[in-house]
Coordinates of C-alpha atoms and ligand atoms in Angstrom, one line a residue:
X36 CA 4.4 14.0 25.3
X37 CA 7.3 14.6 23.0
X38 CA 7.0 13.3 19.4
X39 CA 9.6 12.1 16.8
X40 CA 11.8 14.6 14.9
X41 CA 11.6 15.1 11.1
X42 CA 13.3 12.5 9.2
X43 CA 16.8 14.0 8.6
X44 CA 17.8 14.7 4.9
X45 CA 20.0 11.8 3.6
X46 CA 17.9 9.1 5.2
X47 CA 16.8 5.8 3.6
X48 CA 13.2 5.8 3.0
X49 CA 11.3 2.6 2.4
X50 CA 8.8 2.4 -0.4
X51 CA 6.5 -0.5 -0.5
X52 CA 5.0 -1.0 -4.0
X53 CA 1.4 -2.0 -3.7
X54 CA 0.3 -1.7 -7.4
X55 CA 0.1 -5.5 -8.0
X56 CA -2.3 -5.8 -4.9
X57 CA -4.2 -2.4 -4.5
X58 CA -3.8 -1.6 -8.2
X59 CA -4.7 -5.0 -10.0
X60 CA -7.5 -5.9 -7.5
X61 CA -9.6 -3.1 -8.9
X62 CA -9.1 -4.1 -12.6
X63 CA -12.2 -5.4 -14.2
X64 CA -10.5 -7.4 -16.9
X65 CA -8.5 -10.5 -15.7
X66 CA -4.8 -9.7 -16.1
X67 CA -2.9 -13.0 -17.0
X68 CA -0.8 -14.4 -14.4
X69 CA 2.4 -14.0 -16.5
X70 CA 1.8 -10.4 -17.0
X71 CA 1.4 -9.9 -13.4
X72 CA 4.6 -11.6 -12.8
X73 CA 6.3 -9.4 -15.5
X74 CA 5.2 -6.2 -13.7
X75 CA 6.4 -7.6 -10.3
X76 CA 9.8 -8.5 -11.8
X77 CA 10.0 -5.1 -13.6
X78 CA 9.5 -3.4 -10.2
X79 CA 12.2 -5.4 -8.6
X80 CA 14.4 -4.4 -11.6
X81 CA 13.8 -0.8 -10.8
X82 CA 15.3 -1.4 -7.3
X83 CA 12.2 -1.7 -5.2
X84 CA 12.7 -4.3 -2.5
X85 CA 9.3 -4.1 -0.7
X86 CA 6.4 -5.3 -2.9
X87 CA 3.0 -6.2 -1.8
X88 CA 2.2 -8.7 -4.6
X89 CA -1.2 -10.0 -4.2
X90 CA -4.0 -10.7 -1.6
X91 CA -5.1 -14.2 -0.3
X92 CA -8.8 -13.2 0.0
X93 CA -12.1 -14.8 -1.2
X94 CA -11.6 -15.5 -5.0
X95 CA -15.4 -14.7 -5.3
X96 CA -14.8 -11.1 -3.5
X97 CA -11.9 -10.3 -5.7
X98 CA -11.5 -12.7 -8.7
X99 CA -8.6 -10.7 -10.2
X100 CA -6.3 -11.9 -7.3
X101 CA -7.4 -15.5 -7.5
X102 CA -4.1 -16.5 -9.0
X103 CA -2.2 -15.3 -5.8
X104 CA -0.3 -18.5 -5.2
X105 CA 0.7 -18.8 -8.9
X106 CA 1.9 -15.1 -9.1
X107 CA 4.1 -15.7 -5.7
X108 CA 5.5 -19.0 -7.4
X109 CA 6.4 -17.1 -10.6
X110 CA 8.3 -14.1 -9.4
X111 CA 12.1 -14.0 -9.4
X112 CA 12.9 -12.5 -5.9
X113 CA 16.3 -10.7 -5.8
X114 CA 18.6 -10.7 -2.8
X115 CA 17.0 -8.7 0.1
X116 CA 13.4 -8.9 -1.4
X117 CA 10.6 -8.5 0.9
X118 CA 7.3 -9.9 -0.5
X119 CA 4.1 -9.5 1.3
X120 CA 0.4 -10.2 0.8
X121 CA -2.8 -8.8 2.1
X122 CA -4.7 -11.2 4.3
X123 CA -8.3 -10.6 6.0
X124 CA -8.9 -13.9 8.0
X125 CA -7.3 -17.2 9.1
X126 CA -7.8 -18.9 5.8
X127 CA -6.0 -16.2 4.1
X128 CA -3.2 -16.4 6.7
X129 CA -2.7 -20.2 6.2
X130 CA -2.6 -19.7 2.2
X131 CA 0.0 -16.9 2.5
X132 CA 2.2 -18.9 4.7
X133 CA 1.9 -21.9 2.6
X134 CA 2.9 -19.7 -0.4
X135 CA 6.1 -18.4 1.2
X136 CA 5.5 -14.8 1.7
X137 CA 7.9 -12.7 3.9
X138 CA 5.2 -10.7 5.3
X139 CA 1.5 -10.3 5.7
X140 CA -0.6 -7.2 5.6
X141 CA -3.8 -7.8 7.7
X142 CA -6.7 -5.9 7.0
X143 CA -9.5 -4.2 9.2
X144 CA -11.2 -0.9 8.8
X145 CA -11.3 1.8 11.4
X146 CA -14.9 2.3 10.5
X147 CA -17.6 -0.3 11.1
X148 CA -19.4 0.3 7.7
X149 CA -16.4 -0.1 5.5
X150 CA -15.1 -3.2 7.5
X151 CA -18.6 -4.8 7.0
X152 CA -18.4 -3.9 3.1
X153 CA -14.8 -5.0 2.9
X154 CA -14.8 -8.2 5.0
X155 CA -18.2 -8.8 5.9
X156 CA -18.0 -8.6 9.9
X157 CA -17.8 -6.1 12.6
X158 CA -14.4 -4.4 13.5
X159 CA -14.3 -6.3 16.8
X160 CA -14.9 -9.7 15.2
X161 CA -11.9 -9.1 12.7
X162 CA -9.7 -8.1 15.7
X163 CA -10.6 -11.3 17.7
X164 CA -10.0 -13.4 14.6
X165 CA -6.6 -11.8 14.3
X166 CA -5.5 -14.0 17.3
X167 CA -5.5 -17.1 15.5
X168 CA -4.1 -15.3 12.4
X169 CA -1.1 -13.7 14.3
X170 CA -0.6 -17.3 15.9
X171 CA -0.3 -19.0 12.5
X172 CA 1.8 -16.5 11.0
X173 CA 4.2 -16.2 14.0
X174 CA 4.7 -19.9 13.9
X175 CA 5.5 -19.8 10.2
X176 CA 7.9 -17.0 10.7
X177 CA 5.9 -14.5 8.7
X178 CA 6.3 -10.7 9.7
X179 CA 3.1 -8.9 10.3
X180 CA 2.2 -5.3 9.4
X181 CA -1.3 -4.5 10.9
X182 CA -3.2 -2.7 8.2
X183 CA -5.9 -0.2 9.3
X184 CA -8.2 0.8 6.4
X185 CA -10.3 4.0 6.3
X186 CA -7.8 5.4 9.0
X187 CA -8.3 9.0 7.8
X188 CA -12.0 8.9 6.8
X189 CA -14.7 6.5 5.7
X190 CA -16.8 7.1 2.4
X191 CA -19.9 5.9 4.4
X192 CA -19.4 7.3 7.9
X193 CA -17.2 10.5 7.2
X194 CA -14.5 11.4 9.6
X195 CA -12.9 8.7 11.7
X196 CA -11.7 9.8 15.2
X197 CA -7.9 9.3 15.6
X198 CA -8.7 7.7 19.0
X199 CA -10.4 4.8 17.2
X200 CA -7.3 4.4 14.9
X201 CA -5.0 4.3 17.9
X202 CA -7.1 1.8 19.8
X203 CA -6.8 -0.5 16.8
X204 CA -3.1 0.2 16.6
X205 CA -2.8 -0.6 20.2
X206 CA -4.6 -3.9 19.7
X207 CA -2.3 -4.7 17.0
X208 CA 0.7 -4.1 19.3
X209 CA -0.7 -6.3 21.9
X210 CA -1.1 -9.1 19.3
X211 CA 2.6 -8.8 18.4
X212 CA 2.5 -6.6 15.3
X213 CA 5.9 -4.6 14.9
X214 CA 4.2 -2.0 12.5
X215 CA 0.7 -0.6 11.5
X216 CA -0.1 0.7 8.2
X217 CA -2.6 3.5 8.2
X218 CA -4.6 3.1 4.9
X219 CA -6.2 6.3 3.4
X220 CA -8.7 4.0 1.4
X221 CA -10.6 6.9 -0.5
X222 CA -8.1 9.6 -0.3
X223 CA -9.5 11.5 2.8
X224 CA -6.3 12.3 4.6
X225 CA -5.0 15.8 5.1
X226 CA -1.8 17.1 6.6
X227 CA -3.8 17.7 10.0
X228 CA -5.5 14.4 10.2
X229 CA -2.3 12.5 9.3
X230 CA -0.4 14.5 12.2
X231 CA -3.4 13.8 14.7
X232 CA -3.3 10.0 13.8
X233 CA 0.4 9.8 14.1
X234 CA 0.3 11.5 17.5
X235 CA -2.5 9.4 18.8
X236 CA -0.9 6.1 18.0
X237 CA 2.3 7.2 19.5
X238 CA 0.7 8.1 22.7
X239 CA -1.5 4.9 22.7
X240 CA 1.1 2.5 21.4
X241 CA 4.7 3.7 21.8
X242 CA 7.3 2.0 19.9
X243 CA 5.1 0.8 17.3
X244 CA 6.3 1.5 13.7
X245 CA 3.9 3.6 11.6
X246 CA 3.6 3.0 7.8
X247 CA 1.6 5.4 5.7
X248 CA -0.6 4.4 2.7
X249 CA -2.0 7.4 0.9
X250 CA -4.4 7.5 -2.1
X251 CA -4.3 10.7 -4.4
X252 CA -8.2 10.9 -4.7
X253 CA -8.0 14.6 -3.7
X254 CA -4.7 15.5 -5.0
X255 CA -2.9 15.8 -1.6
X256 CA -1.2 12.5 -1.3
X257 CA 2.3 13.6 -1.6
X258 CA 1.6 16.6 0.7
X259 CA 0.5 14.1 3.3
X260 CA 3.9 12.2 2.8
X261 CA 5.5 15.6 3.5
X262 CA 3.6 15.6 6.8
X263 CA 4.7 12.1 7.5
X264 CA 8.4 13.0 6.8
X265 CA 8.0 15.9 9.3
X266 CA 6.6 13.7 11.8
X267 CA 9.6 11.1 11.4
X268 CA 7.8 8.5 9.4
X269 CA 10.2 6.6 7.1
X270 CA 7.7 4.1 5.3
X271 CA 5.4 4.7 2.5
X272 CA 3.2 2.6 0.2
X273 CA 2.7 3.6 -3.5
X274 CA 1.7 2.1 -6.6
X275 CA 3.3 2.0 -10.0
X276 CA 1.7 4.6 -12.3
X277 CA -0.7 5.5 -9.6
X278 CA -2.8 2.6 -10.3
X279 CA -5.3 1.5 -7.4
X280 CA -8.7 1.6 -5.5
X281 CA -10.8 -0.4 -3.3
X282 CA -13.6 -2.2 -5.1
X283 CA -15.6 -2.1 -1.6
X284 CA -15.3 1.8 -1.1
X285 CA -17.3 4.1 -3.1
X286 CA -15.2 6.6 -5.0
X287 CA -11.9 5.0 -4.4
X288 CA -9.3 6.0 -6.8
X289 CA -5.3 5.4 -7.3
X290 CA -2.7 5.2 -4.6
X291 CA 0.1 8.0 -4.7
X292 CA 2.3 7.2 -7.6
X293 CA 5.6 5.3 -7.1
X294 CA 7.5 7.2 -9.7
X295 CA 6.2 10.4 -8.5
X296 CA 7.1 9.6 -4.8
X297 CA 10.7 8.4 -5.8
X298 CA 11.2 11.6 -7.7
X299 CA 9.8 13.9 -4.7
X300 CA 12.1 12.0 -2.1
X301 CA 15.2 11.9 -4.4
X302 CA 14.7 15.7 -5.2
X303 CA 14.3 16.2 -1.3
X304 CA 17.6 14.5 -0.5
X305 CA 16.3 11.1 0.6
X306 CA 17.6 7.6 -0.5
X307 CA 15.1 5.2 -2.0
X308 CA 17.1 2.6 -3.7
X309 CA 14.9 3.1 -6.8
X310 CA 16.2 3.9 -10.2
X311 CA 13.6 6.5 -11.7
X312 CA 14.3 5.6 -15.5
X313 CA 13.4 1.9 -14.7
X314 CA 10.7 2.8 -12.5
X315 CA 9.2 4.8 -15.4
X316 CA 9.8 1.8 -17.7
X317 CA 7.9 -0.3 -15.2
X318 CA 5.0 2.2 -15.2
X319 CA 4.9 2.1 -19.0
X320 CA 4.7 -1.5 -19.0
X321 CA 1.8 -1.6 -16.4
X322 CA 0.0 1.1 -18.5
X323 CA 0.4 -1.0 -21.5
X324 CA -1.0 -4.0 -19.7
X325 CA -4.0 -2.3 -18.2
X326 CA -4.6 -0.5 -21.6
X327 CA -5.4 2.9 -20.4
X328 CA -3.4 6.1 -19.3
X329 CA -2.3 6.0 -15.7
X330 CA -2.5 9.1 -13.5
X331 CA 1.3 9.3 -12.9
X332 CA 2.7 12.7 -13.6
X333 CA 6.4 11.7 -14.1
X334 CA 5.5 8.9 -16.2
X335 CA 4.0 11.6 -18.6
X336 CA 6.6 14.3 -18.3
X337 CA 9.6 12.4 -17.6
X338 CA 12.6 13.2 -15.3
X339 CA 13.1 16.8 -14.6
X340 CA 16.3 17.2 -16.6
X341 CA 14.8 15.4 -19.6
X342 CA 16.0 17.4 -22.7
X343 CA 13.6 18.1 -25.5
X344 CA 14.7 19.0 -29.0
X345 CA 14.1 22.7 -29.7
X346 CA 13.5 21.7 -33.4
X347 CA 10.5 19.8 -32.4
X348 CA 8.8 22.7 -30.7
X349 CA 7.2 25.7 -32.3
X350 CA 8.8 29.2 -31.9
X351 CA 6.5 31.8 -30.9
X352 CA 7.3 34.3 -33.6
X353 CA 5.1 37.5 -33.8
Ligands
COA12 N1 -9.1 -17.2 0.8 C1 -9.8 -17.9 0.0 N2 -11.1 -18.2 0.0 C2 -11.5 -17.9 1.2 C3 -10.9 -17.0 2.2 C4 -9.6 -16.7 1.7 N3 -8.8 -15.9 2.6 N4 -11.7 -16.7 3.2 C5 -12.9 -17.3 2.8 N5 -12.9 -17.8 1.8 C6 -13.9 -18.7 1.1 C7 -14.6 -19.8 2.1 O1 -13.9 -21.0 2.0 C8 -15.8 -19.9 1.5 O2 -15.9 -20.6 0.4 P1 -17.1 -21.7 0.1 O3 -18.3 -21.0 0.2 O4 -16.8 -22.3 -1.3 O5 -17.0 -22.6 1.1 C9 -16.3 -18.5 1.1 O6 -15.0 -17.8 0.8 C10 -17.2 -17.6 2.1 O7 -16.3 -17.7 3.4 P2 -16.6 -16.7 4.7 O8 -15.7 -17.1 5.7 O9 -18.1 -17.0 5.0 O10 -16.4 -15.4 4.2 P3 -17.4 -14.1 3.7 O11 -18.3 -14.5 2.7 O12 -18.0 -13.6 5.1 O13 -16.3 -13.1 3.3 C11 -14.1 -12.5 3.3 C12 -15.2 -12.6 4.1 C13 -13.1 -11.9 4.2 C14 -13.4 -13.7 3.0 C15 -14.2 -11.6 2.1 O14 -15.1 -10.5 2.4 C16 -13.1 -11.2 1.4 O15 -12.3 -11.9 0.8 N6 -12.7 -9.8 1.5 C17 -11.4 -9.3 0.9 C18 -11.9 -7.7 0.5 C19 -10.7 -7.3 -0.1 O16 -9.6 -7.8 -0.6 N7 -10.8 -5.8 -0.2 C20 -9.8 -5.1 -0.8 C21 -8.6 -4.8 0.1 S1 -8.8 -3.5 1.2
ZN13 ZN1 -4.9 1.1 -0.7

């Protein structure tokens, strides 16, 4: 079966910023609501238009995001903004719809063990419960992105077969999702597994839009983006400064970093709509708020043509 062409140079790539959700969920010290709002507004100011702002999950499971409703109510949404939240169950869907999100990212894992750790139920139970979730969200006019966690491997079970990912994607399509987001929860994706998952989904669920969500745990997150681009995928999640990690997955670390992704895409001839300097400013703000250095590379080095004063650098005189 033929597969999509590579994304042509000059195309618009959608970046969904997930730092306020995937990043903040992992922070041990509670970040005041006003500071979360400040970060989201800085991300909008950088030109991002898709932001996963928070999660509507149990506040006992993720205390950091207990202020989901207040954060959503406090942000300034610019024209064309697309605000989403993560939802695991019907209660979350009801709360998200009430809070006025544009989109919801539902979550189920491709591996049984991670699904039990993350949402305390078997995969098939999550999927059956999604029927009521989808009905509620469709009635409220909320767009649904079907999230599949541990799509490229599970920290408890190892490799996850592409067919299992494709089966869940097909189920999502049957429920009425327009897109699926393949989550690389603990950075186990490689160019080969990314390609295999994309092909399996295109065969099982033709027409379903594929979004990619990589973590940079093993340093190949941006290489996996290049594979996605070669396979025609135009939508990527990333987090400001490379913040991130799942509290319910051993060894989870940050997402691919938004500034680094913007830099790579711009320097590869793609449109992102993001201003790199403002994106670096948003990352500096986030770094100051979490109080430790973030892994982003462009945050440290600056844009490629940043000029340094020769007077400030030693000369290697023999
Ligand atoms: N929002 C707020 N509260 C919720 C909720 C939601 N979406 N879903 C359940 N709750 C509350 C229930 O009201 C109940 O509260 P009570 O004990 O005060 O009556 C309590 O949580 C337990 O509900 P239950 O349905 O038995 O859930 P559970 O204990 O089996 O946990 C989840 C299931 C899905 C709620 C929980 O595992 C969870 O929130 N997981 C999210 C994990 C996550 O965000 N991971 C990172 C992203 S990948
Ligand atoms: Zn993630």
